[in-house]
Every structure is written in C-alpha cells, then in structure tokens.
Amino acid sequence: MVHWNVTKRNVRILLVGDQGVGKTSLILSLVSEEFPEDVPAKAEEITIPANVTPQDVPTNIVDYSSFEQSDEVLNEEIQKAHVVCVVYSVDDDDTLDRITSHWLPYIRNAISADQRKPVVLVGNKVDLVEHSTIDIVLTIMEDFPEVESCVECSAKTLHNISEMFYYAQKAVLHPTSPLYIMEDED
Ligand code: GTP
C-alpha cells in the first residue's frame, strides 16, 4: 500500500452527521475524558496543542449543528477542514443509510472536482448494541475511495474515542490515496 506523507502545520477536523448521533458528545468526551450528561447544540471550536496529539501536530476540532448553522456555513466548514468525520449512530440504521444517500455526496459537492477530502466514518453509541456495522461500512469504502478509515466507538464509555481522532489525523498526514486527482491526459 502506498502512503503519501503530507506536511501540515495543523490538522482541522470537522464532525458532521445527522442530528443526535453524538457529534458534540464525542468532542466533549475527548476533551474532558468523561461523558457529558448535558450537551449544548454545538461545541466551541477546540484546539489541541501538538504535544498532546499522537501525530505531534496542533489539531482543531470543529462541531456542526444543523440547528445553528446554514448549509452555506457547512459548505465553508467542509472546504476549510482537512478531514471530515461523518458520524452515524450504530443503533439507528437511518443514520447509517444517510452516509451514502446524503453525507458523502454532499461533501463531494461542497469541494472542487479535482479535490478529494479525506473522510473517516464514525459509528458512535456502540454501548447500545451487540452487533457491528463494520461489514456495511467496508462496502461503503469500496464505493467511496475518499473514505480513509472507519471506527466504531462510544462517547458514553469512551471506547475508541482517542483512536477516532488519531485516525482523523492520520487520514490527513498519512493518506492512503492522493488528495488531488490528476486530470486524465487524452
Ligand atoms: P445535534 O446537535 O442534534 O446535531 O446532535 P449531536 O450529533 O451533536 O448529538 P449529541 O452529542 O447532542 O447527542 C445526542 C444524544 O445522544 C444525547 O442525548 C447524548 O447523551 C446521546 N449520546 C451521545 N453519544 C452517546 C453514546 O456514545 N452512547 C449513548 N448511549 N448515548 C450517546
């Protein structure tokens, strides 16, 4: 497998996904290392200093709320982000279906045709179910090469929370595919 090393001065991670999948909870769980019982609609932008990130790069984490933000603002945030985490809830199939019916096409539309925004698929709330969604997600990855990795986690039990943000950093700093698509020469 070819790995493309990218030099970046910071990594900007945007979380998107349907309402109630746990985007804000994931961010607050990472920062405070405990599950927040009361969550605001949207977390403030968070900057994590380089020395406490696994890849040693300052990292900004940005929340999205459809209550507070328009599609125009969302498009701007997608363009500014280096990587987008699309969050779904493993106990709600509709939120998983919406990854292919809405979120991945939406992200493609928000960026220019020659660009590829790396995506990490995040299945939250694994504390609520016995089954795994990874088989379904792997088939999504075959159809959408911009999806760099996937992870199942729980903001409530903190399971795989730091791993999720590590995968997001890694998708930017060590992508497995080029982030710019060369025009075919005729
Ligand atoms: P919007 O602001 O509506 O877009 O939602 P959001 O995606 O930011 O979700 P939020 O963090 O507000 O969480 C929605 C609900 O899910 C809250 O009641 C959380 O307590 C709950 N929740 C979030 N993460 C988990 C989890 O890992 N497990 C369980 N059981 N509940 C969770």
Coordinates of N, CA and C and ligand atoms in Angstrom, one line a residue:
M1 N 0.9 -1.2 0.0 CA 0.0 0.0 0.0 C 0.9 1.3 0.0
V2 N 0.5 2.2 -0.8 CA 1.3 3.4 -0.9 C 0.8 4.4 0.1
H3 N 1.7 5.0 0.9 CA 1.3 6.1 1.9 C 1.9 7.4 1.4
W4 N 1.1 8.4 1.4 CA 1.5 9.7 0.9 C 1.8 10.6 2.2
N5 N 3.0 10.9 2.4 CA 3.3 11.8 3.6 C 3.0 13.2 3.2
V6 N 2.3 13.9 4.1 CA 1.9 15.2 3.8 C 2.4 16.1 5.0
T7 N 3.0 17.2 4.7 CA 3.4 18.1 5.8 C 2.3 19.1 6.1
K8 N 1.9 19.2 7.3 CA 0.9 20.2 7.7 C 1.3 20.9 8.9
R9 N 0.9 22.2 9.0 CA 1.2 22.9 10.3 C 0.1 22.7 11.3
N10 N -1.1 22.3 10.8 CA -2.2 22.0 11.8 C -3.1 21.0 11.0
V11 N -3.9 20.4 11.8 CA -5.0 19.5 11.2 C -6.3 20.0 11.7
R12 N -7.2 20.2 10.8 CA -8.5 20.7 11.1 C -9.5 19.6 10.8
I13 N -10.2 19.2 11.9 CA -11.1 18.0 11.8 C -12.5 18.5 12.0
L14 N -13.4 18.2 11.0 CA -14.8 18.6 11.1 C -15.7 17.4 11.4
L15 N -16.6 17.5 12.3 CA -17.5 16.4 12.5 C -18.9 16.8 11.9
V16 N -19.4 15.9 11.1 CA -20.8 16.1 10.5 C -21.6 14.8 10.8
G17 N -22.8 14.9 10.5 CA -23.7 13.7 10.7 C -25.1 14.1 11.1
D18 N -26.0 13.2 11.1 CA -27.4 13.5 11.4 C -27.6 14.0 12.8
Q19 N -28.7 14.6 13.1 CA -29.0 15.1 14.4 C -29.0 14.0 15.4
G20 N -28.4 14.2 16.6 CA -28.5 13.3 17.7 C -27.6 12.1 17.6
V21 N -26.7 12.0 16.6 CA -25.8 10.9 16.5 C -24.6 10.9 17.6
G22 N -24.4 12.1 18.1 CA -23.4 12.2 19.2 C -22.2 13.0 18.8
K23 N -22.2 13.9 17.9 CA -21.0 14.6 17.4 C -20.5 15.5 18.6
T24 N -21.4 16.3 19.2 CA -20.9 17.1 20.3 C -20.4 16.3 21.5
S25 N -21.1 15.2 21.8 CA -20.7 14.3 22.9 C -19.3 13.8 22.6
L26 N -19.0 13.4 21.4 CA -17.7 12.8 21.1 C -16.6 13.8 21.4
I27 N -16.8 15.1 21.0 CA -15.8 16.1 21.2 C -15.6 16.4 22.6
L28 N -16.7 16.5 23.4 CA -16.6 16.8 24.8 C -16.0 15.6 25.6
S29 N -16.4 14.4 25.2 CA -15.8 13.2 25.8 C -14.3 13.2 25.6
L30 N -13.8 13.5 24.4 CA -12.4 13.5 24.2 C -11.7 14.5 25.1
V31 N -12.3 15.7 25.1 CA -11.6 16.8 25.8 C -11.6 16.6 27.4
S32 N -12.8 16.2 27.9 CA -12.9 16.1 29.4 C -12.7 14.7 29.9
E33 N -12.5 13.7 29.0 CA -12.3 12.3 29.3 C -13.5 11.8 30.2
E34 N -14.7 12.4 30.1 CA -15.9 11.8 30.7 C -17.1 12.2 29.8
F35 N -18.1 11.4 29.9 CA -19.3 11.6 29.1 C -20.1 12.8 29.6
P36 N -20.4 13.8 28.8 CA -21.2 14.9 29.3 C -22.7 14.5 29.3
E37 N -23.3 14.7 30.5 CA -24.7 14.4 30.5 C -25.6 15.4 29.8
D38 N -25.2 16.7 29.9 CA -25.9 17.8 29.2 C -25.0 18.3 28.2
V39 N -25.5 18.3 26.9 CA -24.6 18.7 25.8 C -25.3 20.0 25.2
P40 N -24.5 21.0 24.8 CA -25.0 22.1 24.0 C -25.3 21.6 22.6
A41 N -26.0 22.4 21.8 CA -26.3 22.1 20.4 C -25.0 21.9 19.7
K42 N -24.0 22.8 20.0 CA -22.7 22.8 19.3 C -21.6 23.1 20.2
A43 N -20.5 22.3 20.1 CA -19.3 22.6 20.9 C -18.5 23.7 20.3
E44 N -17.9 24.5 21.1 CA -17.0 25.5 20.6 C -15.8 24.9 19.9
E45 N -15.2 25.6 19.0 CA -14.0 25.0 18.3 C -12.9 24.8 19.3
I46 N -12.3 23.6 19.2 CA -11.3 23.2 20.2 C -9.9 23.1 19.5
T47 N -8.9 23.6 20.2 CA -7.5 23.5 19.7 C -6.8 22.6 20.6
I48 N -6.2 21.5 20.1 CA -5.4 20.6 20.9 C -4.0 20.8 20.6
P49 N -3.1 21.2 21.6 CA -1.7 21.5 21.3 C -1.0 20.3 20.8
A50 N 0.1 20.6 20.0 CA 0.8 19.5 19.3 C 1.3 18.4 20.3
N51 N 1.8 18.8 21.4 CA 2.5 17.9 22.3 C 1.5 16.8 23.0
V52 N 0.2 17.1 22.9 CA -0.7 16.0 23.4 C -1.5 15.3 22.3
T53 N -1.0 15.5 21.0 CA -1.6 14.7 19.9 C -0.7 13.6 19.5
P54 N -1.2 12.5 19.1 CA -0.4 11.3 18.7 C 0.5 11.6 17.6
Q55 N 0.1 12.5 16.7 CA 1.0 12.8 15.5 C 1.8 14.1 15.7
D56 N 1.7 14.7 16.9 CA 2.5 15.9 17.2 C 2.2 17.1 16.3
V57 N 1.0 17.3 16.0 CA 0.6 18.4 15.1 C -0.6 19.1 15.8
P58 N -0.6 20.4 16.0 CA -1.8 21.1 16.6 C -3.0 20.7 15.8
T59 N -4.1 20.4 16.6 CA -5.3 19.9 15.9 C -6.5 20.7 16.4
N60 N -7.3 21.2 15.4 CA -8.5 21.9 15.6 C -9.7 21.0 15.4
I61 N -10.6 20.9 16.3 CA -11.8 20.1 16.2 C -13.0 20.9 16.1
V62 N -13.8 20.7 15.1 CA -14.9 21.6 14.8 C -16.2 20.8 14.7
D63 N -17.2 21.3 15.5 CA -18.5 20.6 15.6 C -19.4 21.3 14.5
Y64 N -20.5 20.5 14.2 CA -21.5 21.1 13.3 C -22.9 20.8 13.9
S65 N -23.7 21.9 13.8 CA -25.1 21.7 14.3 C -26.1 22.2 13.2
S66 N -27.0 21.4 12.8 CA -27.9 21.9 11.8 C -28.9 22.9 12.4
F67 N -29.0 22.8 13.7 CA -29.9 23.8 14.4 C -29.3 25.2 14.2
E68 N -28.0 25.3 14.4 CA -27.4 26.6 14.5 C -26.8 27.1 13.2
Q69 N -26.5 26.2 12.2 CA -25.7 26.6 11.0 C -26.5 26.3 9.7
S70 N -26.3 27.2 8.8 CA -26.9 27.0 7.5 C -26.0 26.1 6.6
D71 N -26.6 25.6 5.5 CA -25.8 24.8 4.5 C -24.6 25.6 4.0
E72 N -24.8 27.0 3.9 CA -23.7 27.8 3.4 C -22.5 27.7 4.3
V73 N -22.8 27.8 5.6 CA -21.7 27.8 6.6 C -21.1 26.4 6.6
L74 N -22.0 25.4 6.5 CA -21.5 24.0 6.4 C -20.5 23.8 5.3
N75 N -20.9 24.3 4.1 CA -20.0 24.2 2.9 C -18.7 24.8 3.2
E76 N -18.7 26.0 3.8 CA -17.4 26.7 4.1 C -16.6 25.9 5.1
E77 N -17.2 25.3 6.1 CA -16.5 24.5 7.0 C -15.9 23.2 6.4
I78 N -16.7 22.6 5.4 CA -16.1 21.4 4.7 C -14.9 21.9 3.9
Q79 N -15.0 23.0 3.3 CA -13.8 23.5 2.5 C -12.6 23.7 3.4
K80 N -12.8 24.3 4.6 CA -11.7 24.6 5.5 C -11.1 23.4 6.1
A81 N -11.9 22.4 6.3 CA -11.5 21.2 7.0 C -10.4 20.4 6.2
H82 N -9.5 19.8 6.9 CA -8.5 18.9 6.2 C -9.1 17.5 6.2
V83 N -10.0 17.1 7.1 CA -10.6 15.8 7.1 C -12.0 16.0 7.7
V84 N -12.9 15.2 7.2 CA -14.3 15.2 7.7 C -14.6 13.9 8.3
C85 N -15.1 13.9 9.6 CA -15.6 12.7 10.2 C -17.1 12.7 10.1
V86 N -17.6 11.7 9.4 CA -19.1 11.5 9.2 C -19.5 10.5 10.3
V87 N -20.3 11.1 11.2 CA -20.7 10.3 12.4 C -22.1 9.7 12.1
Y88 N -22.3 8.5 12.5 CA -23.6 7.9 12.5 C -23.8 7.2 13.8
S89 N -25.0 6.7 14.1 CA -25.3 6.0 15.3 C -25.5 4.6 15.0
V90 N -24.8 3.7 15.6 CA -24.9 2.3 15.3 C -26.2 1.7 15.7
D91 N -27.0 2.4 16.5 CA -28.3 1.9 16.9 C -29.4 2.4 16.0
D92 N -29.1 3.2 15.0 CA -30.1 3.8 14.1 C -29.7 3.7 12.6
D93 N -30.3 2.7 12.0 CA -29.9 2.4 10.6 C -30.1 3.6 9.7
D94 N -31.1 4.4 9.9 CA -31.3 5.5 9.1 C -30.1 6.4 9.0
T95 N -29.4 6.6 10.1 CA -28.2 7.5 10.1 C -27.1 6.9 9.4
L96 N -27.0 5.5 9.3 CA -26.0 4.8 8.5 C -26.4 4.9 7.0
D97 N -27.7 4.7 6.7 CA -28.1 4.9 5.3 C -27.8 6.3 4.7
R98 N -27.9 7.3 5.6 CA -27.7 8.6 5.1 C -26.2 9.0 4.8
I99 N -25.3 8.1 5.2 CA -23.9 8.3 4.8 C -23.8 8.3 3.3
T100 N -24.4 7.3 2.7 CA -24.3 7.2 1.2 C -25.4 8.0 0.5
S101 N -26.5 8.1 1.1 CA -27.6 8.9 0.4 C -27.4 10.4 0.5
H102 N -26.8 10.8 1.6 CA -26.7 12.3 1.8 C -25.2 12.7 2.0
W103 N -24.6 12.2 3.1 CA -23.4 12.9 3.6 C -22.2 12.8 2.6
L104 N -21.9 11.7 2.1 CA -20.7 11.6 1.2 C -20.9 12.3 -0.1
P105 N -22.1 12.2 -0.8 CA -22.4 13.1 -1.9 C -22.3 14.6 -1.6
Y106 N -22.8 14.9 -0.4 CA -22.9 16.3 0.0 C -21.4 16.9 0.1
I107 N -20.6 16.1 0.7 CA -19.2 16.5 0.9 C -18.5 16.6 -0.5
R108 N -18.7 15.7 -1.4 CA -18.2 15.8 -2.7 C -18.6 17.1 -3.4
N109 N -19.9 17.4 -3.3 CA -20.5 18.6 -3.9 C -19.9 19.9 -3.4
A110 N -19.5 19.8 -2.1 CA -19.0 21.1 -1.4 C -17.6 21.4 -1.8
I111 N -16.9 20.5 -2.4 CA -15.5 20.7 -2.8 C -15.3 20.7 -4.3
S112 N -14.2 21.3 -4.7 CA -14.0 21.3 -6.2 C -13.7 19.9 -6.7
A113 N -14.0 19.7 -8.0 CA -14.0 18.4 -8.6 C -12.6 17.7 -8.6
D114 N -11.5 18.5 -8.5 CA -10.2 17.9 -8.6 C -9.7 17.6 -7.2
Q115 N -10.5 17.9 -6.2 CA -10.0 17.7 -4.8 C -10.7 16.5 -4.2
R116 N -10.0 15.9 -3.2 CA -10.6 14.8 -2.5 C -10.4 15.1 -1.0
K117 N -11.5 15.2 -0.3 CA -11.4 15.5 1.1 C -11.4 14.1 1.8
P118 N -10.4 13.8 2.6 CA -10.4 12.5 3.3 C -11.6 12.5 4.3
V119 N -12.2 11.3 4.4 CA -13.3 11.1 5.3 C -13.0 9.9 6.2
V120 N -13.4 10.1 7.5 CA -13.4 8.9 8.4 C -14.9 8.7 8.8
L121 N -15.3 7.4 8.7 CA -16.7 7.1 9.1 C -16.7 6.6 10.6
V122 N -17.5 7.2 11.4 CA -17.5 7.0 12.8 C -18.9 6.5 13.3
G123 N -18.9 5.3 13.7 CA -20.1 4.7 14.2 C -20.1 4.9 15.8
N124 N -21.0 5.8 16.2 CA -21.0 6.1 17.7 C -22.1 5.3 18.4
K125 N -22.1 5.2 19.7 CA -23.0 4.6 20.6 C -22.9 3.1 20.6
V126 N -21.7 2.5 20.4 CA -21.6 1.0 20.5 C -22.0 0.4 21.8
D127 N -22.1 1.3 22.8 CA -22.6 0.8 24.1 C -24.1 0.3 24.1
L128 N -24.8 0.7 23.0 CA -26.2 0.4 22.9 C -26.5 -0.9 22.2
V129 N -25.6 -1.4 21.5 CA -25.9 -2.6 20.6 C -24.9 -3.7 20.8
E130 N -25.3 -4.9 20.3 CA -24.5 -6.1 20.4 C -23.8 -6.3 19.1
H131 N -24.4 -5.8 18.0 CA -23.9 -6.1 16.6 C -22.9 -5.0 16.2
S132 N -22.2 -5.4 15.1 CA -21.2 -4.4 14.5 C -21.7 -4.0 13.1
T133 N -21.4 -2.7 12.7 CA -21.8 -2.2 11.4 C -20.7 -2.2 10.4
I134 N -19.5 -2.7 10.9 CA -18.3 -2.6 10.1 C -18.4 -3.2 8.7
D135 N -19.1 -4.4 8.6 CA -19.2 -5.0 7.3 C -19.9 -4.1 6.3
I136 N -21.0 -3.4 6.7 CA -21.7 -2.5 5.8 C -20.7 -1.3 5.4
V137 N -20.0 -0.8 6.5 CA -19.1 0.3 6.2 C -18.0 -0.1 5.3
L138 N -17.5 -1.3 5.3 CA -16.5 -1.7 4.4 C -16.9 -1.7 2.9
T139 N -18.2 -2.0 2.7 CA -18.7 -1.9 1.4 C -18.9 -0.5 0.9
I140 N -19.2 0.4 1.8 CA -19.2 1.9 1.5 C -17.8 2.3 1.1
M141 N -16.8 1.8 1.8 CA -15.4 2.3 1.5 C -15.0 1.9 0.1
E142 N -15.6 0.7 -0.4 CA -15.2 0.3 -1.8 C -15.8 1.3 -2.8
D143 N -17.0 1.9 -2.5 CA -17.6 2.8 -3.5 C -17.1 4.2 -3.3
F144 N -16.6 4.6 -2.2 CA -16.2 6.0 -1.9 C -14.7 6.0 -1.5
P145 N -13.8 6.1 -2.4 CA -12.4 5.9 -2.0 C -11.9 7.1 -1.1
E146 N -12.6 8.2 -1.0 CA -12.2 9.2 -0.1 C -12.3 8.8 1.3
V147 N -13.1 7.7 1.6 CA -13.2 7.2 3.0 C -11.9 6.5 3.3
E148 N -11.1 7.1 4.2 CA -9.8 6.6 4.6 C -9.9 5.5 5.6
S149 N -10.8 5.6 6.5 CA -10.9 4.6 7.6 C -12.2 4.7 8.3
C150 N -12.5 3.7 9.1 CA -13.7 3.7 9.9 C -13.5 3.2 11.3
V151 N -14.3 3.6 12.2 CA -14.2 3.2 13.6 C -15.5 3.2 14.3
E152 N -15.7 2.2 15.1 CA -16.9 2.2 16.0 C -16.5 2.6 17.4
C153 N -17.3 3.5 18.0 CA -16.8 4.0 19.3 C -18.1 4.3 20.2
S154 N -17.8 4.8 21.4 CA -18.9 5.3 22.2 C -18.4 6.5 23.0
A155 N -19.1 7.6 22.8 CA -18.8 8.8 23.6 C -19.1 8.5 25.1
K156 N -20.1 7.6 25.3 CA -20.5 7.3 26.7 C -19.5 6.5 27.5
T157 N -18.9 5.5 26.9 CA -18.0 4.6 27.6 C -16.5 5.0 27.3
L158 N -16.4 6.0 26.4 CA -15.1 6.5 25.9 C -14.3 5.5 25.1
H159 N -15.0 4.4 24.7 CA -14.4 3.4 23.9 C -14.0 3.9 22.5
N160 N -12.7 3.8 22.2 CA -12.2 4.2 20.8 C -12.3 5.7 20.6
I161 N -12.4 6.5 21.6 CA -12.6 8.0 21.3 C -11.2 8.6 20.9
S162 N -10.2 8.3 21.6 CA -8.9 8.9 21.2 C -8.5 8.3 19.8
E163 N -8.8 7.0 19.6 CA -8.5 6.3 18.3 C -9.2 7.0 17.2
M164 N -10.4 7.5 17.4 CA -11.2 8.1 16.3 C -10.4 9.4 15.9
F165 N -10.0 10.2 16.8 CA -9.3 11.4 16.5 C -7.9 11.1 15.9
Y166 N -7.3 10.0 16.3 CA -6.0 9.6 15.8 C -6.2 9.2 14.3
Y167 N -7.3 8.5 14.0 CA -7.5 8.1 12.6 C -7.7 9.3 11.7
A168 N -8.4 10.3 12.3 CA -8.7 11.5 11.5 C -7.4 12.2 11.2
Q169 N -6.5 12.4 12.2 CA -5.2 13.0 12.0 C -4.4 12.2 10.9
K170 N -4.4 10.9 11.0 CA -3.7 10.0 10.2 C -4.2 10.1 8.7
A171 N -5.5 10.3 8.5 CA -6.1 10.4 7.2 C -5.5 11.7 6.5
V172 N -5.1 12.7 7.3 CA -4.6 13.9 6.7 C -3.0 13.8 6.5
L173 N -2.4 13.3 7.5 CA -0.9 13.3 7.5 C -0.3 12.1 6.7
H174 N -1.0 11.0 6.7 CA -0.5 9.8 6.0 C -1.7 9.2 5.2
P175 N -2.2 9.9 4.2 CA -3.4 9.4 3.5 C -2.9 8.2 2.7
T176 N -3.8 7.2 2.4 CA -3.5 6.0 1.6 C -3.7 6.3 0.1
S177 N -4.4 7.4 -0.2 CA -4.6 7.7 -1.6 C -4.3 9.2 -1.8
P178 N -4.0 9.7 -3.0 CA -3.7 11.1 -3.2 C -4.9 12.0 -2.9
L179 N -4.7 13.2 -2.4 CA -5.8 14.0 -2.1 C -6.2 14.9 -3.3
Y180 N -5.4 14.9 -4.3 CA -5.7 15.7 -5.5 C -5.8 14.7 -6.7
I181 N -6.8 14.7 -7.5 CA -6.9 13.8 -8.6 C -6.4 14.5 -9.9
M182 N -5.4 13.8 -10.5 CA -4.8 14.4 -11.7 C -5.8 14.2 -12.8
E183 N -5.9 15.2 -13.7 CA -6.8 15.1 -14.9 C -6.2 14.0 -15.8
D184 N -7.1 13.2 -16.4 CA -6.6 12.2 -17.4 C -6.1 12.9 -18.6
E185 N -5.0 12.5 -19.1 CA -4.5 13.0 -20.4 C -5.0 12.2 -21.5
D186 N -5.7 12.9 -22.5 CA -6.2 12.2 -23.6 C -5.1 12.0 -24.7
Ligands
GTP1 P1 -27.1 17.6 17.1 O1 -26.6 18.7 17.9 O2 -28.6 17.5 17.2 O3 -26.6 17.6 15.7 O4 -26.7 16.2 17.8 P2 -25.2 15.6 18.1 O5 -24.9 14.8 16.9 O6 -24.2 16.7 18.4 O7 -25.5 14.6 19.3 P3 -25.3 14.9 20.9 O8 -23.9 14.9 21.2 O9 -26.1 16.2 21.2 O10 -26.0 13.6 21.5 C1 -27.4 13.3 21.2 C2 -27.9 12.4 22.3 O11 -27.2 11.1 22.2 C3 -27.6 12.9 23.7 O12 -28.7 12.5 24.5 C4 -26.4 12.1 24.2 O13 -26.3 12.0 25.6 C5 -26.5 10.8 23.4 N1 -25.3 10.1 23.2 C6 -24.2 10.7 22.6 N2 -23.2 9.8 22.5 C7 -23.6 8.6 23.0 C8 -23.1 7.3 23.2 O14 -21.9 7.0 22.9 N3 -23.9 6.4 23.8 C9 -25.1 6.7 24.2 N4 -25.8 5.7 24.8 N5 -25.7 7.9 24.1 C10 -25.0 8.9 23.5

